[in-house]
């Protein structure tokens, strides 16, 4: 109304603790000008009340907000707070909003309110481990707040899994459930059943958040590990596998020059796959006109190394306890998981006692579930057992080939010091393996 405004410029913002998560939002806003104070609310309007109280003591000319919805999630709440501010002669500016007149402001608030309400519903479902919207996957139906088994369909999924575990053929397993149950599914669907986290009891949201043990699993953790192993063996090395830590990394040396070999990947000409090579880092004395040793195909060296390990290991392995035992690590991880599950179980009590409010309890529980999932994933990557227990298996190349590179890496790193390879007569050979738990054999003169 032409009244001249003088006084402080302050900023006000509002965040939803569930939807907006972290509490560093005020610092991340660029208000475009210097502000005397930032008032920031999380879930309630305490800071807004403080703003009103302080504006009565110190003349305040302007309040900056990002959007009109910072002042209220409904048109009524917005107009009430706008009235409170204008009654004190304060101008309100929404720095990130195009709406200037009341109608535009209300429309904006209503539009944002709706989408935030939907987002809030999804966020709460996620924090509480409820399934995402939509139909339940085959094998389940929607129960009260979680998936429950649809027994008739779950039996079919289970049959596909068991057939695959027995024969290792995805196509065969798909044919089997067609013949036995009259259930026709595409091979891609069969693969999804084998690999989907849902059948392993996990929920995965579009945001990438995972909730383990959200509902009864159709595939046990042991079967899941076996499925992953079988699928990996049937597959050529993908780009991801090629960049994963390799079991031979850091272990191989050229026996002629003694130099370490590093691993490098080469794309095939069609770009369809990867070839891995071991390349010498400092082979051949060029000053003396020596040619460097050639690069060695990774898979060939791995096969040769495994054959050699199968021959040498039983002699080298020595008494029990000399070799690493993944079960000790698994037990340690199990303790950590149990401790976190214990905390998770106490949350409802803490909330009831008022130590946590509802939203903090939800956030804390989502956080704990994520940590538990990470520990479980770590545990599932551990190889099957201690080497001394596996005495019968470790002499079989098949045992080593069935392990994933990560699992092999665990054993290799623990018990092998170096693998020496030699290129002779146009052939690669593994000339020696030095085991960590065995005195290194005397090197030839
Ligand atoms: Zn060399």
GROMACS .gro file of C-alpha atoms and ligand atoms in nm:
model
  446
    1UNK     CA    1   0.000   0.000   0.000
    2UNK     CA    2   0.289   0.235  -0.071
    3UNK     CA    3   0.412   0.200   0.288
    4UNK     CA    4   0.790   0.229   0.288
    5UNK     CA    5   0.950  -0.082   0.425
    6UNK     CA    6   1.260  -0.074   0.634
    7UNK     CA    7   1.422  -0.335   0.855
    8UNK     CA    8   1.579  -0.676   0.836
    9UNK     CA    9   1.567  -0.921   0.548
   10UNK     CA   10   1.531  -1.276   0.677
   11UNK     CA   11   1.475  -1.615   0.515
   12UNK     CA   12   1.232  -1.891   0.603
   13UNK     CA   13   1.218  -2.252   0.486
   14UNK     CA   14   1.036  -2.572   0.566
   15UNK     CA   15   1.151  -2.931   0.527
   16UNK     CA   16   0.969  -3.258   0.569
   17UNK     CA   17   1.189  -3.485   0.782
   18UNK     CA   18   1.069  -3.795   0.596
   19UNK     CA   19   1.065  -3.656   0.244
   20UNK     CA   20   1.355  -3.414   0.252
   21UNK     CA   21   1.586  -3.627   0.463
   22UNK     CA   22   1.910  -3.459   0.559
   23UNK     CA   23   1.905  -3.152   0.777
   24UNK     CA   24   2.165  -2.949   0.586
   25UNK     CA   25   1.909  -2.793   0.353
   26UNK     CA   26   1.925  -2.434   0.495
   27UNK     CA   27   2.298  -2.409   0.416
   28UNK     CA   28   2.245  -2.526   0.060
   29UNK     CA   29   2.001  -2.248  -0.038
   30UNK     CA   30   2.134  -1.947  -0.224
   31UNK     CA   31   1.905  -1.663  -0.118
   32UNK     CA   32   2.063  -1.424  -0.370
   33UNK     CA   33   2.121  -1.160  -0.105
   34UNK     CA   34   2.249  -1.129   0.247
   35UNK     CA   35   1.994  -1.234   0.507
   36UNK     CA   36   2.000  -1.137   0.874
   37UNK     CA   37   1.867  -1.476   0.986
   38UNK     CA   38   1.744  -1.805   0.846
   39UNK     CA   39   1.444  -1.965   1.019
   40UNK     CA   40   1.407  -2.330   0.931
   41UNK     CA   41   1.132  -2.571   1.032
   42UNK     CA   42   1.141  -2.952   1.027
   43UNK     CA   43   0.797  -3.106   1.048
   44UNK     CA   44   0.646  -2.835   1.272
   45UNK     CA   45   0.621  -2.453   1.261
   46UNK     CA   46   0.822  -2.363   1.571
   47UNK     CA   47   1.074  -2.155   1.375
   48UNK     CA   48   0.790  -1.967   1.201
   49UNK     CA   49   0.641  -1.874   1.540
   50UNK     CA   50   0.985  -1.754   1.646
   51UNK     CA   51   1.010  -1.546   1.329
   52UNK     CA   52   0.677  -1.376   1.411
   53UNK     CA   53   0.781  -1.310   1.773
   54UNK     CA   54   1.117  -1.164   1.672
   55UNK     CA   55   0.965  -0.955   1.393
   56UNK     CA   56   0.759  -0.782   1.662
   57UNK     CA   57   1.081  -0.683   1.840
   58UNK     CA   58   1.300  -0.601   1.538
   59UNK     CA   59   1.152  -0.428   1.235
   60UNK     CA   60   1.155  -0.678   0.950
   61UNK     CA   61   1.107  -0.562   0.593
   62UNK     CA   62   1.110  -0.883   0.396
   63UNK     CA   63   1.091  -1.261   0.434
   64UNK     CA   64   1.243  -1.471   0.156
   65UNK     CA   65   1.108  -1.820   0.093
   66UNK     CA   66   1.200  -2.064  -0.188
   67UNK     CA   67   0.843  -2.155  -0.282
   68UNK     CA   68   0.503  -2.056  -0.152
   69UNK     CA   69   0.457  -2.407  -0.019
   70UNK     CA   70   0.735  -2.336   0.236
   71UNK     CA   71   0.470  -2.132   0.418
   72UNK     CA   72   0.198  -2.394   0.407
   73UNK     CA   73   0.108  -2.721   0.240
   74UNK     CA   74  -0.254  -2.615   0.186
   75UNK     CA   75  -0.401  -2.294   0.047
   76UNK     CA   76  -0.563  -2.218   0.385
   77UNK     CA   77  -0.239  -2.263   0.581
   78UNK     CA   78  -0.058  -2.047   0.325
   79UNK     CA   79  -0.308  -1.761   0.344
   80UNK     CA   80  -0.311  -1.769   0.726
   81UNK     CA   81   0.068  -1.735   0.746
   82UNK     CA   82   0.075  -1.472   0.471
   83UNK     CA   83  -0.180  -1.274   0.672
   84UNK     CA   84   0.032  -1.300   0.988
   85UNK     CA   85   0.331  -1.159   0.800
   86UNK     CA   86   0.152  -0.881   0.612
   87UNK     CA   87  -0.016  -0.771   0.936
   88UNK     CA   88   0.336  -0.692   1.060
   89UNK     CA   89   0.407  -0.499   0.740
   90UNK     CA   90   0.639  -0.767   0.606
   91UNK     CA   91   0.675  -0.832   0.234
   92UNK     CA   92   0.710  -1.200   0.129
   93UNK     CA   93   0.915  -1.295  -0.176
   94UNK     CA   94   0.930  -1.650  -0.316
   95UNK     CA   95   1.266  -1.657  -0.492
   96UNK     CA   96   1.206  -1.974  -0.695
   97UNK     CA   97   0.841  -1.923  -0.785
   98UNK     CA   98   0.676  -1.768  -1.088
   99UNK     CA   99   0.341  -1.710  -0.914
  100UNK     CA  100   0.286  -1.353  -0.792
  101UNK     CA  101  -0.091  -1.315  -0.734
  102UNK     CA  102  -0.286  -1.509  -0.468
  103UNK     CA  103  -0.459  -1.733  -0.722
  104UNK     CA  104  -0.128  -1.840  -0.876
  105UNK     CA  105   0.015  -1.896  -0.528
  106UNK     CA  106  -0.276  -2.118  -0.425
  107UNK     CA  107  -0.257  -2.321  -0.742
  108UNK     CA  108   0.112  -2.373  -0.692
  109UNK     CA  109   0.066  -2.482  -0.332
  110UNK     CA  110  -0.210  -2.724  -0.423
  111UNK     CA  111  -0.009  -2.876  -0.707
  112UNK     CA  112   0.302  -2.918  -0.493
  113UNK     CA  113   0.099  -3.035  -0.196
  114UNK     CA  114  -0.047  -3.321  -0.397
  115UNK     CA  115   0.285  -3.440  -0.537
  116UNK     CA  116   0.454  -3.406  -0.198
  117UNK     CA  117   0.176  -3.604  -0.036
  118UNK     CA  118   0.225  -3.886  -0.286
  119UNK     CA  119   0.603  -3.865  -0.239
  120UNK     CA  120   0.556  -3.868   0.139
  121UNK     CA  121   0.337  -4.179   0.112
  122UNK     CA  122   0.605  -4.358  -0.091
  123UNK     CA  123   0.882  -4.243   0.142
  124UNK     CA  124   0.695  -4.371   0.449
  125UNK     CA  125   0.621  -4.703   0.274
  126UNK     CA  126   0.992  -4.731   0.203
  127UNK     CA  127   1.098  -4.647   0.557
  128UNK     CA  128   0.850  -4.898   0.697
  129UNK     CA  129   0.956  -5.165   0.449
  130UNK     CA  130   0.615  -5.186   0.280
  131UNK     CA  131   0.604  -5.303  -0.083
  132UNK     CA  132   0.598  -5.047  -0.363
  133UNK     CA  133   0.262  -4.981  -0.535
  134UNK     CA  134   0.143  -5.216  -0.808
  135UNK     CA  135   0.076  -5.586  -0.839
  136UNK     CA  136   0.272  -5.833  -0.629
  137UNK     CA  137   0.530  -6.041  -0.822
  138UNK     CA  138   0.430  -6.392  -0.932
  139UNK     CA  139   0.451  -6.617  -0.628
  140UNK     CA  140   0.322  -6.354  -0.387
  141UNK     CA  141   0.008  -6.156  -0.319
  142UNK     CA  142  -0.033  -5.834  -0.128
  143UNK     CA  143  -0.108  -5.896   0.238
  144UNK     CA  144  -0.142  -5.644   0.517
  145UNK     CA  145   0.150  -5.409   0.448
  146UNK     CA  146   0.373  -5.681   0.304
  147UNK     CA  147   0.390  -5.957   0.044
  148UNK     CA  148   0.262  -6.299   0.153
  149UNK     CA  149   0.319  -6.627  -0.033
  150UNK     CA  150   0.071  -6.726  -0.300
  151UNK     CA  151   0.128  -7.098  -0.239
  152UNK     CA  152   0.016  -7.230  -0.578
  153UNK     CA  153   0.237  -6.986  -0.768
  154UNK     CA  154   0.529  -7.007  -0.524
  155UNK     CA  155   0.548  -7.384  -0.587
  156UNK     CA  156   0.606  -7.313  -0.957
  157UNK     CA  157   0.885  -7.064  -0.888
  158UNK     CA  158   1.038  -7.312  -0.643
  159UNK     CA  159   1.023  -7.591  -0.906
  160UNK     CA  160   1.204  -7.375  -1.161
  161UNK     CA  161   1.473  -7.297  -0.904
  162UNK     CA  162   1.523  -7.660  -0.802
  163UNK     CA  163   1.539  -7.781  -1.161
  164UNK     CA  164   1.795  -7.513  -1.241
  165UNK     CA  165   2.007  -7.602  -0.936
  166UNK     CA  166   1.999  -7.968  -1.036
  167UNK     CA  167   2.076  -7.937  -1.407
  168UNK     CA  168   2.222  -7.588  -1.443
  169UNK     CA  169   2.015  -7.511  -1.753
  170UNK     CA  170   1.783  -7.212  -1.760
  171UNK     CA  171   1.604  -7.325  -2.078
  172UNK     CA  172   1.563  -7.672  -1.932
  173UNK     CA  173   1.412  -7.528  -1.614
  174UNK     CA  174   1.167  -7.314  -1.815
  175UNK     CA  175   1.060  -7.625  -2.015
  176UNK     CA  176   1.024  -7.821  -1.693
  177UNK     CA  177   0.763  -7.589  -1.538
  178UNK     CA  178   0.576  -7.574  -1.869
  179UNK     CA  179   0.552  -7.954  -1.886
  180UNK     CA  180   0.480  -8.000  -1.518
  181UNK     CA  181   0.255  -7.704  -1.435
  182UNK     CA  182   0.143  -7.579  -1.775
  183UNK     CA  183   0.308  -7.248  -1.685
  184UNK     CA  184   0.465  -7.087  -1.991
  185UNK     CA  185   0.724  -6.819  -1.920
  186UNK     CA  186   0.994  -6.660  -2.134
  187UNK     CA  187   1.356  -6.748  -2.067
  188UNK     CA  188   1.412  -6.386  -1.962
  189UNK     CA  189   1.134  -6.424  -1.704
  190UNK     CA  190   1.293  -6.745  -1.578
  191UNK     CA  191   1.623  -6.562  -1.538
  192UNK     CA  192   1.446  -6.282  -1.351
  193UNK     CA  193   1.290  -6.534  -1.112
  194UNK     CA  194   1.635  -6.676  -1.041
  195UNK     CA  195   1.797  -6.340  -0.978
  196UNK     CA  196   1.523  -6.108  -0.850
  197UNK     CA  197   1.582  -5.985  -0.492
  198UNK     CA  198   1.207  -6.021  -0.429
  199UNK     CA  199   1.228  -6.402  -0.429
  200UNK     CA  200   1.517  -6.374  -0.185
  201UNK     CA  201   1.292  -6.188   0.060
  202UNK     CA  202   1.422  -5.842  -0.029
  203UNK     CA  203   1.233  -5.533  -0.139
  204UNK     CA  204   1.403  -5.297  -0.384
  205UNK     CA  205   1.259  -4.952  -0.450
  206UNK     CA  206   1.304  -4.730  -0.752
  207UNK     CA  207   1.531  -4.512  -0.538
  208UNK     CA  208   1.769  -4.808  -0.504
  209UNK     CA  209   1.687  -4.852  -0.133
  210UNK     CA  210   1.678  -5.216  -0.030
  211UNK     CA  211   1.493  -5.376   0.260
  212UNK     CA  212   1.613  -5.729   0.344
  213UNK     CA  213   1.385  -5.985   0.513
  214UNK     CA  214   1.078  -5.787   0.413
  215UNK     CA  215   0.869  -6.098   0.342
  216UNK     CA  216   0.910  -6.480   0.325
  217UNK     CA  217   1.178  -6.577   0.072
  218UNK     CA  218   1.115  -6.843  -0.194
  219UNK     CA  219   1.492  -6.880  -0.255
  220UNK     CA  220   1.715  -6.942   0.049
  221UNK     CA  221   2.049  -6.755   0.081
  222UNK     CA  222   2.240  -7.079   0.015
  223UNK     CA  223   2.042  -7.153  -0.301
  224UNK     CA  224   2.080  -6.791  -0.410
  225UNK     CA  225   2.460  -6.811  -0.383
  226UNK     CA  226   2.459  -7.136  -0.582
  227UNK     CA  227   2.232  -6.983  -0.851
  228UNK     CA  228   2.464  -6.684  -0.885
  229UNK     CA  229   2.763  -6.916  -0.920
  230UNK     CA  230   2.592  -7.126  -1.188
  231UNK     CA  231   2.475  -6.823  -1.385
  232UNK     CA  232   2.821  -6.669  -1.374
  233UNK     CA  233   2.979  -6.988  -1.503
  234UNK     CA  234   2.736  -6.999  -1.796
  235UNK     CA  235   2.818  -6.642  -1.889
  236UNK     CA  236   3.111  -6.489  -2.073
  237UNK     CA  237   3.285  -6.217  -1.876
  238UNK     CA  238   3.067  -5.907  -1.884
  239UNK     CA  239   3.207  -5.555  -1.868
  240UNK     CA  240   3.125  -5.543  -1.497
  241UNK     CA  241   3.297  -5.871  -1.419
  242UNK     CA  242   3.596  -5.749  -1.614
  243UNK     CA  243   3.637  -5.446  -1.391
  244UNK     CA  244   3.575  -5.641  -1.069
  245UNK     CA  245   3.871  -5.729  -0.851
  246UNK     CA  246   4.034  -6.031  -1.015
  247UNK     CA  247   4.155  -6.331  -0.822
  248UNK     CA  248   4.500  -6.322  -0.984
  249UNK     CA  249   4.549  -5.948  -0.933
  250UNK     CA  250   4.884  -5.867  -0.777
  251UNK     CA  251   4.996  -6.230  -0.760
  252UNK     CA  252   5.149  -6.305  -1.099
  253UNK     CA  253   5.511  -6.244  -1.193
  254UNK     CA  254   5.708  -6.313  -1.506
  255UNK     CA  255   5.952  -6.590  -1.417
  256UNK     CA  256   6.207  -6.481  -1.674
  257UNK     CA  257   6.244  -6.120  -1.561
  258UNK     CA  258   6.079  -6.128  -1.220
  259UNK     CA  259   5.858  -5.830  -1.302
  260UNK     CA  260   5.497  -5.813  -1.179
  261UNK     CA  261   5.217  -5.860  -1.432
  262UNK     CA  262   4.915  -5.629  -1.429
  263UNK     CA  263   4.567  -5.707  -1.556
  264UNK     CA  264   4.421  -5.520  -1.849
  265UNK     CA  265   4.096  -5.560  -2.042
  266UNK     CA  266   4.060  -5.540  -2.418
  267UNK     CA  267   3.725  -5.502  -2.590
  268UNK     CA  268   3.651  -5.743  -2.872
  269UNK     CA  269   3.623  -5.590  -3.215
  270UNK     CA  270   3.244  -5.621  -3.213
  271UNK     CA  271   3.240  -5.466  -2.867
  272UNK     CA  272   3.046  -5.769  -2.744
  273UNK     CA  273   3.284  -5.885  -2.475
  274UNK     CA  274   3.607  -5.845  -2.289
  275UNK     CA  275   3.934  -6.026  -2.307
  276UNK     CA  276   4.154  -6.004  -2.003
  277UNK     CA  277   4.530  -6.009  -2.028
  278UNK     CA  278   4.818  -6.017  -1.787
  279UNK     CA  279   5.076  -5.769  -1.911
  280UNK     CA  280   5.435  -5.748  -1.793
  281UNK     CA  281   5.518  -5.416  -1.630
  282UNK     CA  282   5.896  -5.412  -1.688
  283UNK     CA  283   5.996  -5.712  -1.894
  284UNK     CA  284   6.308  -5.746  -2.106
  285UNK     CA  285   6.619  -5.530  -2.088
  286UNK     CA  286   6.578  -5.306  -2.390
  287UNK     CA  287   6.930  -5.170  -2.360
  288UNK     CA  288   7.058  -5.518  -2.429
  289UNK     CA  289   6.818  -5.560  -2.719
  290UNK     CA  290   6.588  -5.802  -2.531
  291UNK     CA  291   6.229  -5.822  -2.634
  292UNK     CA  292   5.967  -5.784  -2.360
  293UNK     CA  293   5.766  -6.096  -2.276
  294UNK     CA  294   5.424  -6.109  -2.444
  295UNK     CA  295   5.091  -6.051  -2.270
  296UNK     CA  296   4.929  -6.364  -2.130
  297UNK     CA  297   4.558  -6.449  -2.168
  298UNK     CA  298   4.404  -6.426  -1.820
  299UNK     CA  299   4.168  -6.724  -1.845
  300UNK     CA  300   4.444  -6.953  -1.970
  301UNK     CA  301   4.676  -6.856  -1.682
  302UNK     CA  302   4.389  -6.899  -1.433
  303UNK     CA  303   4.321  -7.251  -1.561
  304UNK     CA  304   4.693  -7.339  -1.547
  305UNK     CA  305   4.723  -7.189  -1.198
  306UNK     CA  306   4.421  -7.385  -1.073
  307UNK     CA  307   4.564  -7.710  -1.213
  308UNK     CA  308   4.893  -7.638  -1.036
  309UNK     CA  309   4.715  -7.543  -0.709
  310UNK     CA  310   4.522  -7.871  -0.716
  311UNK     CA  311   4.852  -8.058  -0.743
  312UNK     CA  312   5.055  -7.857  -0.491
  313UNK     CA  313   4.806  -7.745  -0.229
  314UNK     CA  314   4.740  -8.073  -0.042
  315UNK     CA  315   5.113  -8.102   0.030
  316UNK     CA  316   5.157  -7.735   0.112
  317UNK     CA  317   4.851  -7.683   0.327
  318UNK     CA  318   5.002  -7.832   0.643
  319UNK     CA  319   4.824  -7.862   0.979
  320UNK     CA  320   4.470  -7.734   1.048
  321UNK     CA  321   4.464  -7.367   1.139
  322UNK     CA  322   4.745  -7.280   0.901
  323UNK     CA  323   4.497  -7.184   0.629
  324UNK     CA  324   4.247  -6.896   0.661
  325UNK     CA  325   3.898  -6.982   0.782
  326UNK     CA  326   3.616  -6.774   0.633
  327UNK     CA  327   3.385  -6.913   0.902
  328UNK     CA  328   3.562  -6.702   1.164
  329UNK     CA  329   3.487  -6.393   0.955
  330UNK     CA  330   3.130  -6.514   0.897
  331UNK     CA  331   3.082  -6.555   1.274
  332UNK     CA  332   3.210  -6.203   1.331
  333UNK     CA  333   2.968  -6.065   1.069
  334UNK     CA  334   2.681  -6.268   1.221
  335UNK     CA  335   2.751  -6.102   1.560
  336UNK     CA  336   2.741  -5.758   1.402
  337UNK     CA  337   2.414  -5.840   1.222
  338UNK     CA  338   2.255  -5.974   1.543
  339UNK     CA  339   2.355  -5.658   1.733
  340UNK     CA  340   2.189  -5.437   1.472
  341UNK     CA  341   1.878  -5.656   1.459
  342UNK     CA  342   1.859  -5.623   1.835
  343UNK     CA  343   1.866  -5.243   1.806
  344UNK     CA  344   1.599  -5.263   1.537
  345UNK     CA  345   1.374  -5.468   1.766
  346UNK     CA  346   1.407  -5.206   2.044
  347UNK     CA  347   1.292  -4.916   1.827
  348UNK     CA  348   0.916  -4.958   1.888
  349UNK     CA  349   0.981  -4.944   2.266
  350UNK     CA  350   1.201  -4.637   2.235
  351UNK     CA  351   0.931  -4.472   2.027
  352UNK     CA  352   0.663  -4.568   2.283
  353UNK     CA  353   0.877  -4.420   2.562
  354UNK     CA  354   0.903  -4.097   2.363
  355UNK     CA  355   1.282  -4.124   2.323
  356UNK     CA  356   1.233  -4.117   1.945
  357UNK     CA  357   0.949  -3.946   1.761
  358UNK     CA  358   0.774  -4.138   1.482
  359UNK     CA  359   0.979  -3.997   1.194
  360UNK     CA  360   1.315  -4.036   1.370
  361UNK     CA  361   1.228  -4.397   1.454
  362UNK     CA  362   1.142  -4.463   1.090
  363UNK     CA  363   1.465  -4.306   0.965
  364UNK     CA  364   1.671  -4.494   1.224
  365UNK     CA  365   1.509  -4.823   1.134
  366UNK     CA  366   1.556  -4.770   0.759
  367UNK     CA  367   1.921  -4.690   0.829
  368UNK     CA  368   1.970  -5.005   1.038
  369UNK     CA  369   1.806  -5.224   0.773
  370UNK     CA  370   2.043  -5.085   0.508
  371UNK     CA  371   2.344  -5.157   0.732
  372UNK     CA  372   2.218  -5.509   0.798
  373UNK     CA  373   2.174  -5.566   0.423
  374UNK     CA  374   2.533  -5.454   0.360
  375UNK     CA  375   2.668  -5.694   0.626
  376UNK     CA  376   2.458  -5.978   0.487
  377UNK     CA  377   2.588  -5.908   0.138
  378UNK     CA  378   2.944  -5.918   0.272
  379UNK     CA  379   2.872  -6.249   0.444
  380UNK     CA  380   2.720  -6.399   0.129
  381UNK     CA  381   3.038  -6.317  -0.064
  382UNK     CA  382   3.253  -6.530   0.166
  383UNK     CA  383   3.371  -6.861   0.022
  384UNK     CA  384   3.221  -7.186   0.149
  385UNK     CA  385   3.453  -7.308   0.426
  386UNK     CA  386   3.802  -7.348   0.559
  387UNK     CA  387   4.056  -7.504   0.324
  388UNK     CA  388   4.140  -7.784   0.567
  389UNK     CA  389   3.770  -7.882   0.578
  390UNK     CA  390   3.753  -7.877   0.202
  391UNK     CA  391   4.052  -8.111   0.163
  392UNK     CA  392   3.853  -8.341  -0.064
  393UNK     CA  393   3.729  -8.059  -0.285
  394UNK     CA  394   4.039  -7.844  -0.324
  395UNK     CA  395   4.215  -8.107  -0.537
  396UNK     CA  396   3.934  -8.079  -0.796
  397UNK     CA  397   3.974  -7.802  -1.057
  398UNK     CA  398   3.592  -7.795  -1.075
  399UNK     CA  399   3.576  -7.663  -0.716
  400UNK     CA  400   3.796  -7.366  -0.804
  401UNK     CA  401   3.619  -7.294  -1.132
  402UNK     CA  402   3.279  -7.293  -0.959
  403UNK     CA  403   3.385  -7.017  -0.720
  404UNK     CA  404   3.327  -6.659  -0.823
  405UNK     CA  405   3.632  -6.441  -0.883
  406UNK     CA  406   3.557  -6.265  -0.552
  407UNK     CA  407   3.550  -6.594  -0.363
  408UNK     CA  408   3.865  -6.720  -0.533
  409UNK     CA  409   4.029  -6.390  -0.458
  410UNK     CA  410   3.960  -6.441  -0.087
  411UNK     CA  411   4.153  -6.772  -0.080
  412UNK     CA  412   4.425  -6.670  -0.326
  413UNK     CA  413   4.504  -6.349  -0.141
  414UNK     CA  414   4.528  -6.538   0.186
  415UNK     CA  415   4.742  -6.831   0.087
  416UNK     CA  416   4.938  -6.746  -0.228
  417UNK     CA  417   5.240  -6.517  -0.229
  418UNK     CA  418   5.327  -6.535  -0.598
  419UNK     CA  419   5.242  -6.726  -0.911
  420UNK     CA  420   5.535  -6.735  -1.151
  421UNK     CA  421   5.461  -6.783  -1.518
  422UNK     CA  422   5.693  -6.846  -1.808
  423UNK     CA  423   5.653  -6.813  -2.183
  424UNK     CA  424   5.855  -7.090  -2.347
  425UNK     CA  425   5.824  -7.256  -2.687
  426UNK     CA  426   5.523  -7.035  -2.766
  427UNK     CA  427   5.341  -7.178  -2.466
  428UNK     CA  428   5.253  -7.035  -2.129
  429UNK     CA  429   5.326  -7.239  -1.822
  430UNK     CA  430   5.295  -7.185  -1.448
  431UNK     CA  431   5.649  -7.249  -1.331
  432UNK     CA  432   5.596  -7.209  -0.956
  433UNK     CA  433   5.343  -7.119  -0.690
  434UNK     CA  434   5.468  -6.985  -0.361
  435UNK     CA  435   5.223  -7.048  -0.079
  436UNK     CA  436   5.201  -6.808   0.211
  437UNK     CA  437   5.164  -7.074   0.480
  438UNK     CA  438   5.451  -7.289   0.359
  439UNK     CA  439   5.821  -7.213   0.347
  440UNK     CA  440   5.895  -7.095  -0.003
  441UNK     CA  441   6.073  -7.370  -0.199
  442UNK     CA  442   6.435  -7.298  -0.272
  443UNK     CA  443   6.466  -7.116  -0.600
  444UNK     CA  444   6.665  -7.298  -0.868
  445UNK     CA  445   7.020  -7.178  -0.915
  446LIG    ZN1  446   5.938  -6.117  -1.868
   0.00000   0.00000   0.00000
